[in-house]
Coordinates of C-alpha atoms in Angstrom, one line a residue:
X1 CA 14.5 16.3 -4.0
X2 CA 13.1 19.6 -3.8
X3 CA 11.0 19.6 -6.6
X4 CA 9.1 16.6 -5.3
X5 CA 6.0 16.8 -4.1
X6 CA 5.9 13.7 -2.4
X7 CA 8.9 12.5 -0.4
X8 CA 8.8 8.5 -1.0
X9 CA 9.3 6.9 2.3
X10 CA 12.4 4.1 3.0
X11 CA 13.8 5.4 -0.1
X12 CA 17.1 4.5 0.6
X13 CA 16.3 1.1 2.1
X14 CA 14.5 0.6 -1.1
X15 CA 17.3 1.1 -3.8
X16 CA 19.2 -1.2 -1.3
X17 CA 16.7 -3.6 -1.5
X18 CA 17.1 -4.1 -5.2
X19 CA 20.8 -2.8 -5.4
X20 CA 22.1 -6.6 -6.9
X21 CA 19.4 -6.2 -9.8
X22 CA 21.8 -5.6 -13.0
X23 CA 19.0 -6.3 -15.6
X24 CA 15.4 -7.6 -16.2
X25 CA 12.5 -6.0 -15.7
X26 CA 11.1 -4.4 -12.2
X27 CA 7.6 -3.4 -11.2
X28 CA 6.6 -0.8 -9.5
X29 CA 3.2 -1.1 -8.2
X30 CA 2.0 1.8 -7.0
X31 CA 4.1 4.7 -8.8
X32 CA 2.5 7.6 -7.3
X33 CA 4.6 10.7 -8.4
X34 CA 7.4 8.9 -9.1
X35 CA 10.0 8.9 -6.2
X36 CA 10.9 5.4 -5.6
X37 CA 10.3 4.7 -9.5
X38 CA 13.2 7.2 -10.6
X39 CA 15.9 6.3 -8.2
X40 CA 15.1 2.6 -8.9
X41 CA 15.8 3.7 -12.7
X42 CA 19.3 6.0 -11.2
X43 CA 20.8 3.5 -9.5
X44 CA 20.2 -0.1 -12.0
X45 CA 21.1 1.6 -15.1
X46 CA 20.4 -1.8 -16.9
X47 CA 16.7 -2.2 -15.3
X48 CA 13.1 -2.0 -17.7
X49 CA 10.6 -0.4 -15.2
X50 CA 6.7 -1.2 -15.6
X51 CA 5.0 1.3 -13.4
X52 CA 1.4 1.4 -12.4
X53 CA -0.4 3.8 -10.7
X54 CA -4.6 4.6 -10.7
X55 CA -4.6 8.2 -10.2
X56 CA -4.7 10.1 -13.4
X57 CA -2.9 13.3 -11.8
X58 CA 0.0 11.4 -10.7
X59 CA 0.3 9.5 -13.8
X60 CA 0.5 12.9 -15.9
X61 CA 3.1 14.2 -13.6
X62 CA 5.1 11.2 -13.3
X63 CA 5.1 10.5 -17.1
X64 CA 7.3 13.9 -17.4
X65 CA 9.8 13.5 -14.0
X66 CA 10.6 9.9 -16.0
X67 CA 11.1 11.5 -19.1
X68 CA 14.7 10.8 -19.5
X69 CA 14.2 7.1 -18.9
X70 CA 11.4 7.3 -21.5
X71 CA 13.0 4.2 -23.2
X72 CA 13.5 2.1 -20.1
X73 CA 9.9 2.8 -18.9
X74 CA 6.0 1.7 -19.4
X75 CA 3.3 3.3 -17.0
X76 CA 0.1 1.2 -17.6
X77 CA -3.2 3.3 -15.3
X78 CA -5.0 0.6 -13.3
X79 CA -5.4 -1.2 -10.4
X80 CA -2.7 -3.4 -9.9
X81 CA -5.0 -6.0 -8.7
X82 CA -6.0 -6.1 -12.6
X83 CA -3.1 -5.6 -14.1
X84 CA -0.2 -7.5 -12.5
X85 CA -1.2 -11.3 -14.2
X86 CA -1.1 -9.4 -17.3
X87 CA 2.1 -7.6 -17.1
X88 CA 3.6 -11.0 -15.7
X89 CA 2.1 -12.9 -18.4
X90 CA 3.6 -10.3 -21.1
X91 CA 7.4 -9.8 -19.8
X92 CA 7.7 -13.2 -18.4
X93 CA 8.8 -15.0 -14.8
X94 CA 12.0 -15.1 -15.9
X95 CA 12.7 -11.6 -16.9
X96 CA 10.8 -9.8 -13.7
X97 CA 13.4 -9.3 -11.3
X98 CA 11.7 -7.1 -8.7
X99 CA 8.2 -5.7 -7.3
X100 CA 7.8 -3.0 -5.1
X101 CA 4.4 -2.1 -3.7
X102 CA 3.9 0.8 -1.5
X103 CA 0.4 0.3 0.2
X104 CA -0.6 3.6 0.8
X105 CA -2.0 7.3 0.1
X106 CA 0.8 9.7 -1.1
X107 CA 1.6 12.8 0.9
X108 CA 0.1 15.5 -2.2
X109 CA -3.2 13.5 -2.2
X110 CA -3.3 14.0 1.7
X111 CA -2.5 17.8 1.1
X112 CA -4.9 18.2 -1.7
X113 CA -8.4 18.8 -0.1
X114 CA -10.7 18.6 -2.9
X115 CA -9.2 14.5 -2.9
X116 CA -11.0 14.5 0.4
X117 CA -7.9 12.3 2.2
X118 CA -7.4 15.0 5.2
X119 CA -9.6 15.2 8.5
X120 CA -9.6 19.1 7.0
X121 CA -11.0 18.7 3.4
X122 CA -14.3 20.7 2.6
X123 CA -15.1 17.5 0.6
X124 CA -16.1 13.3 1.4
X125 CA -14.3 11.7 -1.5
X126 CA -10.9 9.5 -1.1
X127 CA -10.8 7.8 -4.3
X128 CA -7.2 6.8 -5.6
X129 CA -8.7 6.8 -9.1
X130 CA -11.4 10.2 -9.8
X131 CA -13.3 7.4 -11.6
X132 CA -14.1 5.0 -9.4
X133 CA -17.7 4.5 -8.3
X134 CA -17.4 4.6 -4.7
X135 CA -16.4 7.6 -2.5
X136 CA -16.3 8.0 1.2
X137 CA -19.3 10.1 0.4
X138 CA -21.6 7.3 -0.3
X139 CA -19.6 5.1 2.6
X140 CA -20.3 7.6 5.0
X141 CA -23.6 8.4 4.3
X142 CA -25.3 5.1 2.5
X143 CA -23.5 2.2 4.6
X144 CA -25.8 0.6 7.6
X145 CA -24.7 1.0 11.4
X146 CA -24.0 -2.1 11.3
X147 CA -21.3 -1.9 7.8
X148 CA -19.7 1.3 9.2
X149 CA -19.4 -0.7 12.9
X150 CA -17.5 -3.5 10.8
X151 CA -14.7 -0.9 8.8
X152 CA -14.1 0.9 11.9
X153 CA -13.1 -2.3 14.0
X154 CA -11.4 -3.7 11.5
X155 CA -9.6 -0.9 9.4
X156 CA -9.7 1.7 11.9
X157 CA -9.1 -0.7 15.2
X158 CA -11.0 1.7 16.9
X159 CA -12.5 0.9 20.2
X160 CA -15.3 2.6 20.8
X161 CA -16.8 1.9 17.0
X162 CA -20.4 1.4 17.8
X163 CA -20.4 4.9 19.6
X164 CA -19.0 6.6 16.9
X165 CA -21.3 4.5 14.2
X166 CA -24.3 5.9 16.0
X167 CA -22.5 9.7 15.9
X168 CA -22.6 8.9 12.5
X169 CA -25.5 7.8 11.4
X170 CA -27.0 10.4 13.8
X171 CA -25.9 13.4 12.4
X172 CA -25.4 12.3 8.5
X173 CA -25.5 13.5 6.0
X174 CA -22.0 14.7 5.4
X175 CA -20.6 17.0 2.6
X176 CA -17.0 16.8 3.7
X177 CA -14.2 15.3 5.5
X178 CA -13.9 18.3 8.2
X179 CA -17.7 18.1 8.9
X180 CA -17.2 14.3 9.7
X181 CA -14.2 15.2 11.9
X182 CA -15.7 17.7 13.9
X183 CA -19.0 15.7 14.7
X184 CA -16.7 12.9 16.3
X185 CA -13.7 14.2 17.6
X186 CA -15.1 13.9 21.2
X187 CA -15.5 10.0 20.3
X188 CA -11.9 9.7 18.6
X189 CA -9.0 8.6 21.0
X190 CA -6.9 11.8 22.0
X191 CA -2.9 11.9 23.3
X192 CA -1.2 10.4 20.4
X193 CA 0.8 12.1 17.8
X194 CA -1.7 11.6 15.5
X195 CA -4.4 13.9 14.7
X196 CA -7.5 12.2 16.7
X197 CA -9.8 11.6 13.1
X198 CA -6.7 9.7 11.8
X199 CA -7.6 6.3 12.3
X200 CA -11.1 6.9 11.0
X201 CA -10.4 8.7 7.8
X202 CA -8.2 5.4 7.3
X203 CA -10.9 3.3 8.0
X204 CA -12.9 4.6 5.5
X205 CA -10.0 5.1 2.7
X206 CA -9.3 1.5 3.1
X207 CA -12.8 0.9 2.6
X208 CA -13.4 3.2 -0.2
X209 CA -10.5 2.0 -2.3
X210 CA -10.5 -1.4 -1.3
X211 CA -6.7 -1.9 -0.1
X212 CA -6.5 -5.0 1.6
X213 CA -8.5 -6.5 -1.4
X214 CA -5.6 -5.1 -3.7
X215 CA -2.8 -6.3 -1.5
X216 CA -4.3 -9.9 -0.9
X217 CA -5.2 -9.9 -4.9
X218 CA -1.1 -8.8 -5.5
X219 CA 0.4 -11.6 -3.1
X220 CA -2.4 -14.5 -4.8
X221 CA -0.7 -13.3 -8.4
X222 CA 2.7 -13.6 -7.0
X223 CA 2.4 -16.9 -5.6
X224 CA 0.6 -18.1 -8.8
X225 CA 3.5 -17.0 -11.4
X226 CA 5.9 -18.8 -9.5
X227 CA 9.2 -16.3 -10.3
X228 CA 12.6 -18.2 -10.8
X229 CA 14.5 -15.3 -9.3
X230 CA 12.9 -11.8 -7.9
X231 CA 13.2 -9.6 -5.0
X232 CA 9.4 -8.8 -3.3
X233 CA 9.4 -5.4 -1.2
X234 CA 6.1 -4.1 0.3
X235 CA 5.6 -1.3 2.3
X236 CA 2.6 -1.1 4.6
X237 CA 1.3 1.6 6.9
X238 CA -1.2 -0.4 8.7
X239 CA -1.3 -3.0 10.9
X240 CA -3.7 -5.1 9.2
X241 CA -1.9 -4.9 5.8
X242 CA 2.1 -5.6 7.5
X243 CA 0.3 -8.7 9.1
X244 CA -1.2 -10.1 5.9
X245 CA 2.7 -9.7 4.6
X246 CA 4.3 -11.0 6.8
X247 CA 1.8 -14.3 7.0
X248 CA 2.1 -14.9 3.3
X249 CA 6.1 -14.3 3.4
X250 CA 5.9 -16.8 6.1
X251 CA 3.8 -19.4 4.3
X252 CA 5.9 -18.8 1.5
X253 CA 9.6 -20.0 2.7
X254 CA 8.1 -23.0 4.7
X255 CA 9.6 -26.6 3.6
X256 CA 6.8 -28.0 5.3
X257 CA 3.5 -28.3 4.1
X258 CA 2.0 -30.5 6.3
X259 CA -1.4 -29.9 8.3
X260 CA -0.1 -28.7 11.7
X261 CA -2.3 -31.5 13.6
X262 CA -0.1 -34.4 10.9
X263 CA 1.4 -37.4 13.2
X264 CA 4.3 -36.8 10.9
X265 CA 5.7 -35.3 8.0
X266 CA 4.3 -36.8 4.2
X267 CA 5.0 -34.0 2.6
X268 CA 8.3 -33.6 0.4
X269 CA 9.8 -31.2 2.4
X270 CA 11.2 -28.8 -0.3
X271 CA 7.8 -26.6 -0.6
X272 CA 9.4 -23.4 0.1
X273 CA 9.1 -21.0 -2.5
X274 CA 11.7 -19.2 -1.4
X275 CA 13.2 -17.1 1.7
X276 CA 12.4 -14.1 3.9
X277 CA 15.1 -11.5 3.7
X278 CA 13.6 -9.2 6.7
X279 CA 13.3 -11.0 9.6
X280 CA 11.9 -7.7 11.5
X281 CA 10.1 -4.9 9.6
X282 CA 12.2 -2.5 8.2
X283 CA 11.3 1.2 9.3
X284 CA 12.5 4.6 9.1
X285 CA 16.0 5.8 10.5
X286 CA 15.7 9.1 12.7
X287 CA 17.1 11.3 9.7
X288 CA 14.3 10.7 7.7
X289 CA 11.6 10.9 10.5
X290 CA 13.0 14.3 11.2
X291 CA 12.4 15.0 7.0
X292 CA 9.3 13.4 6.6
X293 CA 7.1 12.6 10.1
X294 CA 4.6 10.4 7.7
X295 CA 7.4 7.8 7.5
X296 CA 6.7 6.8 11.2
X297 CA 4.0 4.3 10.0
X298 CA 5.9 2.6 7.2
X299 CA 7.3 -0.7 7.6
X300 CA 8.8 -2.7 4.9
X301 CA 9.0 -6.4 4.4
X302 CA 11.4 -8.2 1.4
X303 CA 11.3 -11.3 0.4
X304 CA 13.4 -13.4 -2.2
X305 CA 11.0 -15.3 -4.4
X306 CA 12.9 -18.4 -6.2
X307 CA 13.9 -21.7 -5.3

């Protein structure tokens, strides 16, 4: 794996996750540079991948490491949130066997600081897709007190947001990530492994690029195409997002649709759509924390969609 830049995180719990796939087709939602989609290709030699990804210079670099399984693959650019009902609608419920999303920013877009991920980038940008109209630029420096207050409670669970709202607005207007980190580091919590402007370049990323919009809009198409027979893997790195998985999974393999508050059951009982293969989260063995440290957040939930 040398010649990857980006090490894809639960690799191996993934290929496990889909190891009883023989054919049909599997989706890969977010393809980044290609790590989970190619050994998802190795190891079901009989598998059609569609693979999606919004950022133009993973796409280009993808579409050669998955050269050699040219006829076995289709990389559509996108949102997934726009694309998925079509891609369903085009290969069938019957035939999709498997989706994998990986909710979250790839290691080389962190690295690359004109992307404007890192607390250290010399620019304010963290856009998955180049094209896309809204950049932590404008976030940073257009959004009210009041809207930067909201993202940093909720996507950034930091504690002391209004304080660091006011450091914002007090000292905008920003040209880049580092400027941004260095006017509230004395604000951001300290002692962690984590670098102290973590949780608030987050914040904003999920902001920015919308994530829990995508994720929710991914788990609504699900549920609506009704699958016969598929295996469902996400992989969050946030709080927020692993709770709205596991919810949904939950609501999901209930019998039971009854209003909690019902006398009794009117309901027919047989509801669930199908069953929850991880009863825990599944998360990174020591060997690969050791290889890649950015696997300590990841936590993987599967699910077996089909009655």
């Amino acid at each position: 794996m040398q010649d990857i830049p980006h090490i894809p995180v639960l690799y191996k719990e993934v290929i496990d996750s889909f190891k009883d796939i023989k054919e049909g087709v599997i989706i890969d939602c977010t393809m980044g540079y290609g790590g989970h989609s190619s050994m998802l290709l190795e190891a079901n030699p009989n598998i059609m991948l569609i693979a999606i990804d919004q950022d133009q210079t993973a796409i280009d670099f993808s579409t050669k490491r998955l050269e050699k399984y040219a006829d076995r693959v289709v990389i559509k650019k996108g949102r997934f949130s726009s694309m998925i009902d079509e891609i369903i609608s085009e290969y069938g419920t019957d035939n999709i066997r498997g989706i994998l999303a990986d909710i979250g920013v790839s290691s080389l877009q962190l690295d690359q600081r004109d992307r404007g991920f890192s607390y250290e980038s010399d620019t304010l940008d963290m856009r998955m897709d180049k094209d896309a109209p809204l950049s932590a630029k404008e976030v940073v420096n257009e959004y009210s007190k009041e809207e930067l207050e909201q993202i940093l409670l909720e996507y950034g669970e930091l504690r002391n947001y209004k304080k660091i709202a006011s450091a914002i607005v007090g000292s905008r207007p920003f040209l880049s990530a580092k400027e941004l980190s260095d006017a509230t580091k004395h604000l951001l919590p300290h002692g962690k492994k984590i670098h102290p402007a973590t949780l608030l370049m987050q914040a904003i990323r999920i902001e920015v690029n919308d994530e829990l919009g995508e994720l929710n809009s991914l788990l609504k198409s699900i549920e609506r195409s009704n699958f016969s027979d598929a295996i469902i893997a996400i992989i969050s790195f946030h709080s927020l997002e692993d709770r709205i998985v596991k919810q949904t999974y939950s609501k999901w393999s209930k019998n039971c649709i009854c209003d909690d508050d019902a006398f009794r059951c009117s309901c027919s009982r047989d509801n669930s759509l199908g069953k929850i293969l991880t009863k825990k989260p599944i998360t990174a063995c020591e060997d690969e924390l050791k290889t890649n440290p950015r696997s300590r957040s990841a936590k993987m939930r599967v699910f077996h969609y089909g009655r």
